[in-house]
mmCIF file of C-alpha atoms in Angstrom:
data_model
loop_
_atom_site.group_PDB
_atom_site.id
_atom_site.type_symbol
_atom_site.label_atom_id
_atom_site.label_comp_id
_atom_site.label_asym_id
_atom_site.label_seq_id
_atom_site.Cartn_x
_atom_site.Cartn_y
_atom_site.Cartn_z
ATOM 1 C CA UNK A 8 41.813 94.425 147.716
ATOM 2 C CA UNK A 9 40.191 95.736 144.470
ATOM 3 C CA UNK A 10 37.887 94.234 142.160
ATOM 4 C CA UNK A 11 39.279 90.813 140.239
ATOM 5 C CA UNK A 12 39.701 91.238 136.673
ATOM 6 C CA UNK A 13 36.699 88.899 135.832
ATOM 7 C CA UNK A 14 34.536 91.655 138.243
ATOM 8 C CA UNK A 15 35.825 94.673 136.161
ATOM 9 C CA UNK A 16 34.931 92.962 132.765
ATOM 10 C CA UNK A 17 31.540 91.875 134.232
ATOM 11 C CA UNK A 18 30.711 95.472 135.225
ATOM 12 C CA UNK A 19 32.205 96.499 131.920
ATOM 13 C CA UNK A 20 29.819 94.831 130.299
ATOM 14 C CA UNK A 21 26.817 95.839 132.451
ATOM 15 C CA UNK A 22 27.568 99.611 131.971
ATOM 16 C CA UNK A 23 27.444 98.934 127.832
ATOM 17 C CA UNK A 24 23.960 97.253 128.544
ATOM 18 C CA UNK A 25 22.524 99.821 130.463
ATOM 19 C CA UNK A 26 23.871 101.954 128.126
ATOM 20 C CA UNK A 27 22.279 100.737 124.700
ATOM 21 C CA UNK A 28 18.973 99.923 126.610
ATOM 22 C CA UNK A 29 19.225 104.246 127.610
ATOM 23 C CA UNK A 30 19.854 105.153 123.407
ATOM 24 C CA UNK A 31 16.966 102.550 122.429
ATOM 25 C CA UNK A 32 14.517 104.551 124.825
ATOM 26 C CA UNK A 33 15.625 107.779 123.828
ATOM 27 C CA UNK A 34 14.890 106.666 119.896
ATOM 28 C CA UNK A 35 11.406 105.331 120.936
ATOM 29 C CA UNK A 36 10.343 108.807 122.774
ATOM 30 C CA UNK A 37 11.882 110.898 119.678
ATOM 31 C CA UNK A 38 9.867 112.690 117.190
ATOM 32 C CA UNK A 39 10.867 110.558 114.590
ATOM 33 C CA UNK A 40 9.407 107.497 116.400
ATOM 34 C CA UNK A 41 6.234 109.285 117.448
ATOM 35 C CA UNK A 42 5.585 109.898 113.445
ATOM 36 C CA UNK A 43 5.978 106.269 112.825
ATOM 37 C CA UNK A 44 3.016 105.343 115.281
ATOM 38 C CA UNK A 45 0.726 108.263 113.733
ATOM 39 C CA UNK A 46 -2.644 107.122 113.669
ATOM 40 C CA UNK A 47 -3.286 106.801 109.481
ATOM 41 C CA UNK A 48 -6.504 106.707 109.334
ATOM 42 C CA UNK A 49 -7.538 109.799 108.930
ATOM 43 C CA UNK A 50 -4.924 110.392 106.104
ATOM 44 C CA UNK A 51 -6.043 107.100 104.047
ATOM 45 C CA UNK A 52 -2.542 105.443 104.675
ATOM 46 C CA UNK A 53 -2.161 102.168 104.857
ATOM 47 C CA UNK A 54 -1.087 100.531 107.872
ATOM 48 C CA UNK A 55 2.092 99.533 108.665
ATOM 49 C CA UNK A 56 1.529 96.000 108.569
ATOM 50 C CA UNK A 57 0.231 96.215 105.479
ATOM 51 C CA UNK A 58 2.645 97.766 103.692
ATOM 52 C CA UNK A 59 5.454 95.010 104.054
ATOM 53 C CA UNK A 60 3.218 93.757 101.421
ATOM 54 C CA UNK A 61 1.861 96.658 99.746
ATOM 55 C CA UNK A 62 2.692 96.004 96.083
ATOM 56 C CA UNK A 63 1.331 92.734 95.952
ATOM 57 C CA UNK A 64 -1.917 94.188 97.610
ATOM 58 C CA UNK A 65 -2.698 97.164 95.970
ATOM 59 C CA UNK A 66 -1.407 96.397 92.402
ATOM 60 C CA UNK A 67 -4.931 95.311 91.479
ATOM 61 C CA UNK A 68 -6.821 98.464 93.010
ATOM 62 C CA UNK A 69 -5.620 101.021 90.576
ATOM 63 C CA UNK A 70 -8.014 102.243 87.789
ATOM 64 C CA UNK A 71 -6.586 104.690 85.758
ATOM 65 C CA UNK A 72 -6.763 108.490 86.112
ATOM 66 C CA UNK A 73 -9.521 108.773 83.197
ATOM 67 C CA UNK A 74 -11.929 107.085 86.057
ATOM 68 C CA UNK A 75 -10.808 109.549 88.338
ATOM 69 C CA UNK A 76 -12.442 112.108 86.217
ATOM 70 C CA UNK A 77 -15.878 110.658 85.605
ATOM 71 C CA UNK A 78 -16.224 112.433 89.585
ATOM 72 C CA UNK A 79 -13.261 114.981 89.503
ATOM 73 C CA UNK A 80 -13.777 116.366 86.056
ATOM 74 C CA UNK A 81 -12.649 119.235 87.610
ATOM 75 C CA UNK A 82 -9.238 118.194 88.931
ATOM 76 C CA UNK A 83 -8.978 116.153 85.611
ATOM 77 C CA UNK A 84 -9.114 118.528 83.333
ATOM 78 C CA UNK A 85 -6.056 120.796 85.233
ATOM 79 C CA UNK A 86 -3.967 118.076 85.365
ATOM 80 C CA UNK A 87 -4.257 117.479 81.545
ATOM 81 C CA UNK A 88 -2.330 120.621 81.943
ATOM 82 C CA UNK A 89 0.356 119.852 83.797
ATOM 83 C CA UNK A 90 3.954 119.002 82.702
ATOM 84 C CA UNK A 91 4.009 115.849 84.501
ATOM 85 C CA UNK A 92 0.313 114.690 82.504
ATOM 86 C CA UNK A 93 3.100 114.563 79.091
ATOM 87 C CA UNK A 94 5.567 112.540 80.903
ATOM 88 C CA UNK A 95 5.514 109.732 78.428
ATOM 89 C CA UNK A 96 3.668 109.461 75.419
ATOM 90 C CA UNK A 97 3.370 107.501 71.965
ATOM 91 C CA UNK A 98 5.683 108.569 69.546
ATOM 92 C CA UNK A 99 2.415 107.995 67.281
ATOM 93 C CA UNK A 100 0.115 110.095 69.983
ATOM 94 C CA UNK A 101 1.649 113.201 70.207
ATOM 95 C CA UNK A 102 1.897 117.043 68.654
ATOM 96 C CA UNK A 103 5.441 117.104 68.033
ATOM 97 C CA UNK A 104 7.264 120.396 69.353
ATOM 98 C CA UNK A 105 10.668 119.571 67.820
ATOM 99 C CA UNK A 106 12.341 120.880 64.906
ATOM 100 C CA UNK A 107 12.493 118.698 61.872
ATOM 101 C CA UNK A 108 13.787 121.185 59.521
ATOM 102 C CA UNK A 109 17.343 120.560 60.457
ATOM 103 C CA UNK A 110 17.137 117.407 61.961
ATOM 104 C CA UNK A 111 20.982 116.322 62.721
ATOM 105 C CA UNK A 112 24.129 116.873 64.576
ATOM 106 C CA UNK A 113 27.578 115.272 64.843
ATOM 107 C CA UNK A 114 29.969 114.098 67.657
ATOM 108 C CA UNK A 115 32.750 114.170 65.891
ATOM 109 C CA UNK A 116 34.031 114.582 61.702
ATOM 110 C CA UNK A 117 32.969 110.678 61.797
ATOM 111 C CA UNK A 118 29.737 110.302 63.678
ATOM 112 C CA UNK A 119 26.407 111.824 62.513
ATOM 113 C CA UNK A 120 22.690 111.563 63.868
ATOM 114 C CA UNK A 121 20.058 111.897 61.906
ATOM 115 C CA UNK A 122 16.188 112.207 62.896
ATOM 116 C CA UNK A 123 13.535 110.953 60.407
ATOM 117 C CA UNK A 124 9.861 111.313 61.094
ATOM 118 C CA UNK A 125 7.761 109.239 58.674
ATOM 119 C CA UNK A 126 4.227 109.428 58.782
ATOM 120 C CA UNK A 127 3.408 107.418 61.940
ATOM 121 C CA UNK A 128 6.676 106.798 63.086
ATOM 122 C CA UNK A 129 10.179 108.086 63.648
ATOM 123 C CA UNK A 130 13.112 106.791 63.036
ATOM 124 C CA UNK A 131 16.799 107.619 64.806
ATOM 125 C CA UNK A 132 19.910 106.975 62.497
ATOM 126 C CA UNK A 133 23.308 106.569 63.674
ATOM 127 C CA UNK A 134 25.733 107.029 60.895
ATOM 128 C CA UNK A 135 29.751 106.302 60.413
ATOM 129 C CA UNK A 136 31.134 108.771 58.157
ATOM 130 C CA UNK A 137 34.617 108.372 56.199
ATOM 131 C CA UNK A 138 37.164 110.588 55.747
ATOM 132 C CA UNK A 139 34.985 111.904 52.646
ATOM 133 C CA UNK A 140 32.259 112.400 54.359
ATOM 134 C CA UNK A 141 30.643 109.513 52.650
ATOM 135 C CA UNK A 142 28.674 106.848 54.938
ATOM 136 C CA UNK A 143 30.162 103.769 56.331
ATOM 137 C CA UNK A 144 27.213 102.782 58.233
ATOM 138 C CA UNK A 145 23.895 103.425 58.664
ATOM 139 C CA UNK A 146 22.043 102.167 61.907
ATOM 140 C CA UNK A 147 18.141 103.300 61.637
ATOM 141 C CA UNK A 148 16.275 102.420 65.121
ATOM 142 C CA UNK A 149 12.653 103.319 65.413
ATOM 143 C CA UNK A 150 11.715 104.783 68.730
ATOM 144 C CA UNK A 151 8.410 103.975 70.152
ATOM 145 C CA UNK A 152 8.069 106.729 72.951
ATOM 146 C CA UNK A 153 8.802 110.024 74.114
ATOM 147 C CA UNK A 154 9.898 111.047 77.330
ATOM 148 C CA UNK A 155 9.506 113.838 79.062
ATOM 149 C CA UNK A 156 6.702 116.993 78.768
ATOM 150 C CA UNK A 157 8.747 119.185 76.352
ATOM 151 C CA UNK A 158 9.597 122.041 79.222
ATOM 152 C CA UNK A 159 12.899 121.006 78.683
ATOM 153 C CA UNK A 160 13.241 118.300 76.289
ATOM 154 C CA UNK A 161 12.549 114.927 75.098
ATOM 155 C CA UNK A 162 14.744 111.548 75.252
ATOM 156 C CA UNK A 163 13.274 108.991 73.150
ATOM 157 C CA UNK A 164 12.535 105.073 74.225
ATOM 158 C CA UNK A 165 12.996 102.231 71.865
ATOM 159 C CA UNK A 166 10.863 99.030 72.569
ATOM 160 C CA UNK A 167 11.985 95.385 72.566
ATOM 161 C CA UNK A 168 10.073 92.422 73.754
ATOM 162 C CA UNK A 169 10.059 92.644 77.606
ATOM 163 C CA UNK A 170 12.412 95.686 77.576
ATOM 164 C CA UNK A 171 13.094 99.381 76.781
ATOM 165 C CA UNK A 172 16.178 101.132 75.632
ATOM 166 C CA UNK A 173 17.200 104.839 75.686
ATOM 167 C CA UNK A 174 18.439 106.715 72.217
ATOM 168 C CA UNK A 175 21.408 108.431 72.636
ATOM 169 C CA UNK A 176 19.067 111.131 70.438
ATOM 170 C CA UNK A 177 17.437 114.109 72.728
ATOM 171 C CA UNK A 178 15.955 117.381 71.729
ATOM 172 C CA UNK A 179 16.241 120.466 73.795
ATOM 173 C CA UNK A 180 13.772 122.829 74.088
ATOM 174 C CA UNK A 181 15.596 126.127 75.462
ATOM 175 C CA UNK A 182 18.096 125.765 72.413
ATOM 176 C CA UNK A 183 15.785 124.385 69.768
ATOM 177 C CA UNK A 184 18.102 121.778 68.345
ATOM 178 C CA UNK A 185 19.060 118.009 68.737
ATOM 179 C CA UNK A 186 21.611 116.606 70.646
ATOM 180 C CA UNK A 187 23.468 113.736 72.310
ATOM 181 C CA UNK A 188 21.572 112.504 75.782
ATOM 182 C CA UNK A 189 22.578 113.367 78.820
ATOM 183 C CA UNK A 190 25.193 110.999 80.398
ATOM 184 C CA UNK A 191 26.375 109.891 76.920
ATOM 185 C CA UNK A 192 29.852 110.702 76.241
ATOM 186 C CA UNK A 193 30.699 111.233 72.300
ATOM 187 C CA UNK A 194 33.802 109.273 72.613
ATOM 188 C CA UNK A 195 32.120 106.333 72.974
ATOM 189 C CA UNK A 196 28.775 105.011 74.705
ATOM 190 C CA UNK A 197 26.092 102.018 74.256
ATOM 191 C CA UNK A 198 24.324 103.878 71.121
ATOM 192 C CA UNK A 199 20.708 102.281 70.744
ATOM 193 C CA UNK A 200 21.295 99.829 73.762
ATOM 194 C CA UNK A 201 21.276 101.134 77.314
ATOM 195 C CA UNK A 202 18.913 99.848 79.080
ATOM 196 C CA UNK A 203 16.037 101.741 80.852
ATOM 197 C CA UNK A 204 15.530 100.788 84.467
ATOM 198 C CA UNK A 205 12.702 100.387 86.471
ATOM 199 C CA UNK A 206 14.383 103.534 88.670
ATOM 200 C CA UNK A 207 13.912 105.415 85.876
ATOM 201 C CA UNK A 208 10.085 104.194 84.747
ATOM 202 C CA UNK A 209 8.702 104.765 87.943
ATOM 203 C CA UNK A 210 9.296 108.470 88.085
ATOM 204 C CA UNK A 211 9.242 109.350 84.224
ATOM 205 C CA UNK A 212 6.179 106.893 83.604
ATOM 206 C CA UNK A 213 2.733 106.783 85.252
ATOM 207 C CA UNK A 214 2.105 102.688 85.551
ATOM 208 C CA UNK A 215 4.097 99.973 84.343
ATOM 209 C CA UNK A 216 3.611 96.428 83.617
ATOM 210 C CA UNK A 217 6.357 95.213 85.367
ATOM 211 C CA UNK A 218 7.908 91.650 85.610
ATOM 212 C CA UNK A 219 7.948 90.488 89.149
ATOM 213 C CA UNK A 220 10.240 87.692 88.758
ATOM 214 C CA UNK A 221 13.202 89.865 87.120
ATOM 215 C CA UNK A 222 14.698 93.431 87.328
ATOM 216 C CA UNK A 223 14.129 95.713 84.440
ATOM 217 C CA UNK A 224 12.049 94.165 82.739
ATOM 218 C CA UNK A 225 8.230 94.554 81.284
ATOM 219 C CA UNK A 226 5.312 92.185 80.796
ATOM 220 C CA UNK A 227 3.369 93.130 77.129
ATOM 221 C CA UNK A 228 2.003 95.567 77.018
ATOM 222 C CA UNK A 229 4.215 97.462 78.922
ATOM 223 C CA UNK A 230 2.302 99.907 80.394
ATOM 224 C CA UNK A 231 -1.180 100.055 82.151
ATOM 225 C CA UNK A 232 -0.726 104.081 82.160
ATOM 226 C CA UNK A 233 1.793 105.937 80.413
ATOM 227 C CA UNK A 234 1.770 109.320 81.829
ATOM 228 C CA UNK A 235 1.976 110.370 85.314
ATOM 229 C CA UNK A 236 -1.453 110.112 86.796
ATOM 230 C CA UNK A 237 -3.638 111.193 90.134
ATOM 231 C CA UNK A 238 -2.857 107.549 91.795
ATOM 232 C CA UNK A 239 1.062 108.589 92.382
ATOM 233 C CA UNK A 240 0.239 110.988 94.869
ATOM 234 C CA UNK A 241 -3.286 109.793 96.265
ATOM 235 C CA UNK A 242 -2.991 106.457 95.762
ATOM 236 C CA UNK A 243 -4.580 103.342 93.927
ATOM 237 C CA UNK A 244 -8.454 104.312 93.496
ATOM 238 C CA UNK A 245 -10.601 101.098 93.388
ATOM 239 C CA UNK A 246 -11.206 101.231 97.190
ATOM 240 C CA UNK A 247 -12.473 104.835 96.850
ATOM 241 C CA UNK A 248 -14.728 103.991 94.645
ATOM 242 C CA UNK A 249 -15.820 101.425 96.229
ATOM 243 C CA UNK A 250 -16.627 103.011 99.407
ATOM 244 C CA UNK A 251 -18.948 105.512 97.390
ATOM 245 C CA UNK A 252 -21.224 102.883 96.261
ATOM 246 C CA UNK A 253 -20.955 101.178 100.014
ATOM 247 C CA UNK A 254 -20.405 103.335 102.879
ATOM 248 C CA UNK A 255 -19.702 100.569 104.916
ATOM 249 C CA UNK A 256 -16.394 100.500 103.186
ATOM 250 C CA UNK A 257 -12.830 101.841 104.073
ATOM 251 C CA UNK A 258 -12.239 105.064 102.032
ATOM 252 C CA UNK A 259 -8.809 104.574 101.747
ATOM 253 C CA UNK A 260 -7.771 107.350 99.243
ATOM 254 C CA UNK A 261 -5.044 109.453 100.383
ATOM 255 C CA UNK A 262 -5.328 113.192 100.974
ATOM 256 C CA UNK A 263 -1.624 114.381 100.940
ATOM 257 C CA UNK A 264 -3.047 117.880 102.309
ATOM 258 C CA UNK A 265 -4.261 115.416 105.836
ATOM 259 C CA UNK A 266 -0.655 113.930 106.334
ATOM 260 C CA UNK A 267 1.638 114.487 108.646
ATOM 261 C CA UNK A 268 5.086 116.520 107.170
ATOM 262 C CA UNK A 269 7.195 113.615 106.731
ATOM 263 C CA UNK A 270 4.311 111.522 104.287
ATOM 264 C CA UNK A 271 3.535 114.248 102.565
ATOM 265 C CA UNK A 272 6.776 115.298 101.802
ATOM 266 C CA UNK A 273 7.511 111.467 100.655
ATOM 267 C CA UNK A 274 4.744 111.677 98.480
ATOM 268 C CA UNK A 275 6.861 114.334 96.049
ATOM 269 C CA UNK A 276 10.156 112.893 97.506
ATOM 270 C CA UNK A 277 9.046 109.044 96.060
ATOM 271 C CA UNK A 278 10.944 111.069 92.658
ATOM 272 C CA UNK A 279 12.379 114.425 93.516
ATOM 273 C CA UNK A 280 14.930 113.443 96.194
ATOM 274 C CA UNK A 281 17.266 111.294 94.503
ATOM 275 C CA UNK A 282 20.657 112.426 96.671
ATOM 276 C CA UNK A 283 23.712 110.805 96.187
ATOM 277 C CA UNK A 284 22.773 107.059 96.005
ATOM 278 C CA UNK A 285 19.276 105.225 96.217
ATOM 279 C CA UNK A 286 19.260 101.724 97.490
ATOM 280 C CA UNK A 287 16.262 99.391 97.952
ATOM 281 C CA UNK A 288 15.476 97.778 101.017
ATOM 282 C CA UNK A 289 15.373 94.052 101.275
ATOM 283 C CA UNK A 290 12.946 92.480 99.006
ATOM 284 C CA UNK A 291 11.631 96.280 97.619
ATOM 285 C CA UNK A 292 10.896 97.580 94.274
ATOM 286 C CA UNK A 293 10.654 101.043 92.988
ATOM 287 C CA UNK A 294 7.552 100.281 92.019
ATOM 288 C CA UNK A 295 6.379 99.911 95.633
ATOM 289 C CA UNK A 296 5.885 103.168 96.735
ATOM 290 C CA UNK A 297 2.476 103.904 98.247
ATOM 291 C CA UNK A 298 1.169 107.715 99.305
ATOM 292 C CA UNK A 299 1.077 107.534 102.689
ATOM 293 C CA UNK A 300 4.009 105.573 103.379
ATOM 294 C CA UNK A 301 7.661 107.356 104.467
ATOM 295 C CA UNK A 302 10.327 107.154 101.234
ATOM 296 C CA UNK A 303 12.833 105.079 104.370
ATOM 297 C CA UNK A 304 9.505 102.322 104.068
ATOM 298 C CA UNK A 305 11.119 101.616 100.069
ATOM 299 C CA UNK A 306 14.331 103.395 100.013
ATOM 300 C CA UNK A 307 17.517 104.520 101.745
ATOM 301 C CA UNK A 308 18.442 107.463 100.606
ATOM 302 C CA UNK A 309 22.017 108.898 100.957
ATOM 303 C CA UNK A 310 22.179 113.193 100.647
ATOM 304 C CA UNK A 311 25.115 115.076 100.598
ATOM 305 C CA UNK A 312 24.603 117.964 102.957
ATOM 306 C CA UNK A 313 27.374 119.517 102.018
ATOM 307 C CA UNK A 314 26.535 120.381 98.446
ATOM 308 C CA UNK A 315 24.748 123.752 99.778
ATOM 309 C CA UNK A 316 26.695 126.373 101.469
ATOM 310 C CA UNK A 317 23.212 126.498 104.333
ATOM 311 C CA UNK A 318 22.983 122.619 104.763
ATOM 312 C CA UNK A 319 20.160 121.852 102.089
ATOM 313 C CA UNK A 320 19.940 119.054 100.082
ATOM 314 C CA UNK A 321 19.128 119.403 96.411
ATOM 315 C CA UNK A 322 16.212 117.271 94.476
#
């Protein structure tokens, strides 16, 4: 007589066991796996108890990338050159590179922009025009910041207690004239009021004053650094200096050059692998990206491999 039904289930289930205990070994013994038990001290990285809690930890360790030069004059004078040292700036702080001499476009026969520098400022109009030409409207915003190193533009941020807000305003450098911002359509968008996330502050911005106890929005003033600085790839540097003045201190400064591939590839990915769709893990920021940790310690990233004919992914 053959096995009784309640047998065949029984062994069913056994076989499934054995069979998910088989996959979870395989994943353990994979490459992947073996790079998640790296030994980090070498590289500076934190551990990986620590970084459940990173943020919170590190947050008061930064100092500011004009401390990093009173050692690394060096390395702190070329990166003054680099695109990503003119990230963000002052409106006020700047050498402007845009054209002023012609400083408007339109959307349509009845919407006009207008750009007005004054002498410390600069001011973004949105006008309504009737079927004269003659103004209906005339919205004048001042923008507080500029985004974005001039290699091939600059959007413009307006400030508001605790938040910032994009202008639908941009100039392009290739063409040498203004125009409407990316992602803004001219038959209709949020003019002066779309927000500006903290997504898009911690990659165009180099430390931010952010509010822990909401989304999107800033503590005054808003930012500790403006422009992209040496801590976003090697890490907060009050520990490093530290250890200088008392060798029997942790040097916990981050090398990217000692890291294994997949850290040091996070440490440019953290901004420049966006893929189809970022989400935050559980209780995450995008503010709590640390060199030395793996981009799947923040974020789950989604790619599209089939966007390139070999496989690749684009930034």
């Amino acid at each position: 007589m053959g096995p009784s039904w309640r047998t065949r289930v029984e062994m069913s289930i056994l076989a499934t066991v054995i069979a998910v205990a088989a996959f979870a070994v395989f994943l353990l013994s994979s490459p992947e796996a073996a790079r998640e038990s790296v030994d980090r001290q070498n590289s500076g990285a934190a551990s990986p108890g620590a970084s459940e809690t990173q943020h919170e930890v590190t947050s008061n360790y930064f100092l500011g990338s004009h401390n990093c030069g009173e050692c690394h004059s060096g390395e702190w004078t070329e990166w003054q050159s680099n695109p990503m040292y003119h990230s963000t700036r002052l409106i006020s702080d700047r050498i402007s590179d845009e054209d002023f001499s012609s400083p408007e476009f339109s959307t349509s026969p009845h919407v006009k922009y207008t750009v007005e520098r004054r002498v410390n400022s600069v001011f973004h109009h949105e006008l309504m025009m009737d079927d004269q030409s003659r103004p209906v409207f005339d919205q004048a915003v001042e923008v507080s910041y500029v985004m974005g190193s001039g290699q091939q533009g600059h959007a413009y941020l307006i400030s508001k207690p605790g938040m910032l807000f994009a202008s639908p305003v941009n100039w392009y450098s290739k063409s040498q004239q203004w125009g409407l911002a990316p992602g803004y359509d001219p038959a209709g968008h949020q003019r002066f009021e779309r927000r500006v996330t903290d997504a898009c502050l911690s990659c165009h911005t180099g430390r931010v004053a952010d509010d822990p106890a909401a989304k999107d929005r800033l503590l005054e003033p808003a930012f500790h650094e403006l422009a992209i600085g040496c801590e976003r790839c090697h890490g907060p540097g009050q520990q490093h200096v530290d250890h200088h003045r008392d060798a029997t201190l942790a040097d916990v400064i981050v090398n990217p050059g000692k890291l294994d591939s997949a850290r040091c590839d996070a440490v440019c990915a953290q901004c420049h692998l966006q893929g189809v769709e970022r989400v935050l893990r559980p209780g995450k920021t995008d503010f709590d990206f640390r060199p030395g940790q793996l981009t799947g310690d923040v974020w789950t990233i989604f790619v599209d491999r089939s966007s390139e004919l070999d496989g690749s992914t684009r930034a």
